[in-house]
Amino acid sequence: MTLLSIEGVSRKFGDVVALSDVTLDIKAGEFFALLGPSGCGKTTLLRILAGFEWPDRGNVRLDGADLLRQPPHRRPVNLMFQSYALFPHMTVAKNVAYGLEREGLPRAEIKTRVGEVLEKVGLDTMAGRRPAQLSGGQQQRVALARAIVKRPRMLLLDEPLSALDKKVRAEMQLELKRLQHEVGITFVVVTHDQEEAMSLADRIAVMDNGLIEQVDAPIALYDRPRTRFVADFIGANNLFTGTVTAGGFEVPGLGPLPCKTDLPNGIAVLAVRPERVRLGDPGRGAADGTVVDVSFFGGISHIAVDVPGHDRKVLVATQGSARIAPGAAVGLFWNPDDAVLVPA
Amino acid sequence: MSGNLTKASETSRRPPGWGRAAAAVFFLAPGLTALIVLAIVPMILMLTYMFFPRGRFGGVVYEFTLENFARLNDPLYLGVIGDSLVIAGLVTLIALLIGYPTAYAIAQLPPRWKTIALVAIMLPFWTNFLIRIYAWIVLLSGPGLVNDALTGLGLVDEPLELLYNEGTIVLGLVYGYLSLMILPIYSAVEKLDPRLREASANLGASPFRTFLSVTLPLTLPSALIGAVLVFVPSFGNYVVPELLGGGKAIMVGNMIRDQFLKARDWPFGATLALVMIVFTFVLLIAQAVASRRVRNA
Ligand SMILES: Nc1ncnc2c1ncn2[C@@H]1O[C@H](COP(=O)(O)OP(=O)(O)OP(=O)(O)O)[C@@H](O)[C@H]1O
Ligand SMILES: [Mg+2]
């Protein structure tokens, strides 16, 4: 069931296009992530949903009702600000209690809920401190606690975990998933961390320059990017620009490359994930090259291969340590099914 | 090993205190010297006059007495001090009621209009205070502009008695010191992160609640500074009561001036001055305490 539907929302700041005809449907109970480079309009979109920014064009409906007509303080959404926006004159506990006090809940209930949420974010001992007396990561957790304690229909989190270390971040991710499943809150989360988006989100929207490039489940997004930007932005990828012809896909300087051509004739880009590329004897693969660099990352190794006629190094990922040294001549192999062709 | 560690951590500490003290002395010396020589020493000299009887033609006779303090008890003087407190308090209150919304509104203007509004507020300072007060006399006098307008419109039959009462003094003082209220409040509102108000609204607070819980507490310390800046010169003012009060209504400032220049009673003038200084100090302390309270609410 669709909870939030964003239809053709555009927003310009002077010449800067922050959002361009954004259309999205977010389902009730869904964990939805917004991913995209800095300045692509993620915060602007959340601010429109919270009511602090207005679209030049377009509609936003929540449960079928026009959200844009509701004043910010009546919207059943809570936004965690990218800059936290903690009240400097209130203690941590007061900051967190603020939203509950506005609901007019009984004092005792407010106290228990504030205590619970502070414990969940690991700040129960800091309840009496002021924001200025906290570290950046602690402030971020206060902001998170202040947003989630309200248990709204929909939580909008703008980079909620960016300042946390790996361990605390993992704990917070679990807590968010728990809120999604047990309380049934719908999440729209902005993140720069692709792994986080991949592991947490039911669906991810990739944005660039105010445009939605692709909306898909994490695996589909990773395996089947539909635009060049997504192929390049999500994870590591080897991209080859070439032409689709009746005979297949051909790259100038490299010749034909294995793939399934499901695009009309014309310029296109072939994307092959490093872990889909295998090394073999030169002469029989898709292309030949020379190993220039081998780096070991524990579980996997990355091998950079210089292919004459191709300006970017081709990246190959293998399990375990690579039994190959720089300087070796290799051939590159991949399954036609593992290569994705996207419009240029 | 552990000895070495201690040593290392000690050498990495910041330079010893005398370095900072020397810097403080160096930078503070000129200002402090001027303050001590030009303000504090004369003030102490003057205040010592309180303990001596008056000389015949001004000055003092050096015989210790507490007579001057006893005279303070006179209802005449107490009345003037009380009136002055009431007038200054009223001026401060009115300035706050006008100044806060004005400052708030200016801070919301687009940048260019902000500058224009601020210049408009400062502009009167380019003209002498006396001249501006005389301008009020021209406006408010019997045959003045305001009365002309009122009679011309047929709203009143006879020119109103607008000048020379407490109300006129309050008007003049509010007019004179309003900007001292507006500017600190403006700068506080301006500095306020708009996201804080947004966060408040997002958590379900109505605009009024947001004002009470976020905007007001964070700008109140500056409003208190503005209040002191308005109260202190209003309380001790003697130009405005002299000109707009027409000598009928007087304030402490006029009384002190009269003691020194007309009655040639320097000791009692000094005693009255002390009263003012004490009130001012109490006020400053109250302001400091109050703004700390607010900040730690
Ligand atoms: N109030 C504003 N006035 C002018 N330009 C703005 C304003 N808010 C945002 N922009 C511009 O709109 C674009 C999108 O901004 P936005 O804050 O939505 O980016 P973002 O995706 O959240 O970036 P980041 O990941 O760095 O937070 C940017 O180019 C930004 O400079
Ligand atoms: Mg942002």
XYZ file of C-alpha atoms in Angstrom, chain B:
297
model
C 59.669 4.412 32.207
C 56.681 5.871 33.957
C 58.852 8.828 35.049
C 59.681 9.514 31.425
C 56.043 9.448 30.476
C 55.120 11.974 33.138
C 57.871 14.267 31.972
C 56.819 14.055 28.371
C 53.229 14.831 29.182
C 54.315 17.788 31.303
C 56.410 19.378 28.556
C 53.513 19.021 26.144
C 51.243 21.116 28.339
C 50.422 24.633 27.332
C 52.920 27.366 28.244
C 53.028 28.389 31.911
C 50.508 30.930 33.193
C 52.795 33.954 33.311
C 52.956 34.054 29.511
C 49.225 34.522 29.259
C 49.242 36.942 32.187
C 51.893 39.040 30.430
C 49.796 39.084 27.290
C 46.739 40.085 29.292
C 48.618 42.947 30.986
C 50.002 44.123 27.662
C 46.640 44.274 25.931
C 44.605 45.486 28.882
C 47.010 48.171 30.139
C 46.002 51.106 27.890
C 42.291 50.606 28.380
C 42.571 49.920 32.090
C 44.776 52.976 32.658
C 42.330 55.248 30.897
C 39.453 53.751 32.828
C 41.192 54.100 36.212
C 42.537 57.625 35.669
C 39.525 59.082 33.922
C 36.604 57.316 35.543
C 37.303 55.354 38.672
C 39.616 57.801 40.494
C 37.359 60.852 39.992
C 34.365 58.769 40.972
C 35.994 57.577 44.195
C 37.097 61.141 45.010
C 33.596 62.352 44.438
C 32.023 59.618 46.465
C 34.272 60.417 49.432
C 32.490 63.813 49.532
C 29.473 61.965 50.924
C 31.127 61.760 54.289
C 31.726 65.511 54.694
C 29.447 68.505 55.206
C 29.115 70.993 52.337
C 31.384 73.955 51.974
C 29.846 77.387 51.821
C 30.485 78.030 48.117
C 30.743 74.472 46.879
C 33.421 71.986 47.829
C 33.450 70.363 51.247
C 34.575 70.913 54.784
C 36.723 68.065 55.942
C 34.857 66.908 59.056
C 33.444 63.421 59.040
C 29.629 63.177 59.049
C 26.843 60.821 58.006
C 24.400 63.691 57.731
C 24.063 63.313 53.959
C 22.684 59.807 54.217
C 20.120 60.902 56.758
C 18.877 63.513 54.310
C 18.125 60.808 51.744
C 15.226 59.813 53.936
C 13.399 63.027 53.014
C 10.157 62.111 51.170
C 10.958 64.793 48.607
C 14.121 63.042 47.482
C 12.729 59.561 47.904
C 9.792 60.626 45.765
C 12.025 61.795 42.947
C 14.102 58.615 43.123
C 10.920 56.537 43.105
C 9.479 58.502 40.172
C 12.716 58.066 38.264
C 12.648 54.315 38.834
C 9.044 54.150 37.668
C 9.723 56.275 34.594
C 12.875 54.356 33.653
C 11.075 51.061 34.253
C 8.166 52.141 32.109
C 10.517 53.323 29.368
C 12.323 49.987 29.449
C 9.083 48.039 29.302
C 7.719 50.059 26.393
C 11.052 49.838 24.576
C 11.004 46.074 25.053
C 7.432 45.757 23.810
C 8.160 47.845 20.738
C 11.766 46.766 20.272
C 11.386 42.993 20.387
C 8.836 42.673 17.567
C 10.702 45.284 15.539
C 14.020 43.478 15.927
C 12.350 40.158 15.170
C 10.702 41.538 12.042
C 13.924 43.114 10.788
C 15.770 39.823 11.211
C 13.214 38.134 8.928
C 13.616 40.676 6.117
C 15.506 39.842 2.938
C 19.176 40.906 3.248
C 18.879 44.180 1.370
C 15.884 45.386 3.361
C 17.629 44.326 6.541
C 20.463 46.743 5.812
C 18.052 49.527 4.986
C 16.092 48.967 8.193
C 19.241 48.906 10.316
C 20.555 52.103 8.734
C 17.183 53.725 9.365
C 17.474 52.792 13.032
C 21.004 54.155 13.350
C 20.410 57.261 11.280
C 19.070 59.461 14.132
C 22.428 59.032 15.905
C 23.957 61.222 13.230
C 22.050 64.161 14.681
C 22.732 65.627 18.096
C 20.515 64.215 20.838
C 19.567 67.730 22.046
C 18.439 68.785 18.609
C 16.289 65.701 18.292
C 14.683 66.395 21.671
C 14.037 70.025 20.623
C 12.385 68.627 17.539
C 9.910 66.879 19.811
C 9.148 70.203 21.468
C 8.425 71.689 18.061
C 6.155 68.756 17.300
C 4.279 68.663 20.569
C 4.075 72.296 21.714
C 0.772 74.185 21.926
C 1.024 75.644 18.410
C 3.093 72.648 17.251
C 2.592 70.303 14.341
C 0.645 67.642 16.197
C -1.797 70.093 17.709
C -2.172 71.877 14.380
C -3.023 68.604 12.774
C -5.479 67.618 15.500
C -7.290 70.958 15.516
C -7.120 71.113 11.724
C -8.862 67.761 11.484
C -11.388 68.939 14.014
C -10.520 66.154 16.425
C -9.952 68.589 19.268
C -11.200 72.130 19.815
C -8.244 73.483 21.737
C -4.570 72.577 21.488
C -3.777 69.723 23.874
C -1.271 70.044 26.679
C 1.152 67.502 25.217
C 4.376 68.784 26.652
C 5.820 69.023 30.128
C 4.523 65.966 31.919
C 5.753 62.485 32.795
C 4.234 61.045 29.644
C 6.315 63.354 27.483
C 9.440 62.338 29.362
C 8.670 58.674 28.799
C 8.055 59.373 25.132
C 11.350 61.222 24.778
C 13.338 58.538 26.564
C 11.766 55.692 24.585
C 12.479 57.628 21.428
C 16.067 58.272 22.494
C 17.032 54.784 23.570
C 14.799 52.412 21.603
C 17.602 51.514 19.220
C 19.699 50.282 22.167
C 16.958 47.731 22.710
C 16.496 46.812 19.062
C 20.115 46.220 18.127
C 21.071 43.516 20.659
C 17.786 41.691 20.162
C 18.164 41.901 16.416
C 21.620 40.396 16.538
C 20.381 37.537 18.745
C 17.421 36.730 16.494
C 19.635 36.995 13.449
C 22.157 34.548 14.920
C 19.462 32.049 15.812
C 19.712 28.968 13.591
C 16.406 28.816 11.663
C 16.688 25.022 11.840
C 15.974 25.207 15.568
C 12.567 26.706 14.893
C 12.015 24.136 12.160
C 12.993 21.323 14.511
C 10.533 22.645 17.059
C 7.715 22.773 14.513
C 8.658 19.330 13.265
C 8.302 17.957 16.778
C 4.756 19.266 16.862
C 5.074 22.739 18.379
C 2.729 25.460 17.150
C 4.422 28.687 16.026
C 3.530 30.305 19.349
C 4.896 27.358 21.340
C 8.077 27.502 19.262
C 8.406 31.167 20.092
C 7.960 30.509 23.819
C 10.187 27.445 24.041
C 12.917 28.153 21.530
C 13.091 31.693 20.190
C 12.373 33.565 23.409
C 14.753 31.687 25.743
C 17.560 31.954 23.212
C 17.061 35.696 22.679
C 16.102 36.704 26.213
C 19.692 37.267 27.404
C 20.084 39.847 24.635
C 16.738 41.411 25.500
C 17.977 41.748 29.088
C 21.132 43.451 27.849
C 18.917 45.785 25.825
C 16.823 46.425 28.929
C 19.885 47.441 30.934
C 21.157 49.589 28.064
C 17.824 51.437 28.024
C 17.179 51.548 31.758
C 20.531 52.928 32.868
C 20.650 56.067 30.691
C 16.909 56.631 31.200
C 17.208 56.457 34.971
C 20.053 58.974 35.120
C 18.837 61.195 32.307
C 18.462 64.914 32.904
C 18.282 66.357 29.394
C 14.932 64.821 28.520
C 13.176 65.676 31.814
C 14.653 69.169 31.613
C 13.428 69.853 28.099
C 10.314 67.712 27.748
C 9.397 67.754 31.429
C 9.801 71.516 31.465
C 11.276 71.438 34.949
C 7.858 70.567 36.379
C 8.609 66.886 36.482
C 12.158 66.060 37.455
C 14.242 62.910 37.777
C 17.316 61.929 39.791
C 19.620 63.240 37.104
C 18.161 66.729 37.389
C 18.313 66.543 41.147
C 21.988 65.626 41.132
C 22.740 68.362 38.646
C 20.850 70.884 40.800
C 22.712 69.855 43.950
C 26.072 70.382 42.279
C 25.366 73.455 40.176
C 22.507 75.307 41.836
C 22.517 74.376 45.510
C 26.308 73.980 45.530
C 25.841 71.014 47.824
C 28.488 68.664 46.457
C 28.280 66.130 49.288
C 24.566 65.567 48.892
C 24.902 65.506 45.097
C 27.537 62.786 45.543
C 25.200 60.861 47.844
C 22.431 60.953 45.264
C 24.910 59.857 42.607
C 25.802 56.904 44.797
C 22.156 55.922 44.977
C 22.051 55.808 41.193
C 25.243 53.793 40.948
C 23.945 51.299 43.484
C 20.703 50.849 41.555
C 22.638 50.386 38.342
C 24.856 47.754 39.925
C 21.953 45.856 41.393
C 20.387 45.906 37.963
C 23.510 44.605 36.237
C 23.801 41.771 38.716
C 20.119 40.933 38.321
C 20.571 40.890 34.559
C 23.607 38.580 34.768
C 21.822 36.204 37.117
C 18.649 36.211 35.034
C 20.374 35.473 31.763
C 22.342 32.654 33.335
C 19.070 31.233 34.665
C 17.510 31.412 31.224
C 20.498 29.797 29.599
C 20.388 26.911 32.043
C 16.623 26.573 32.140
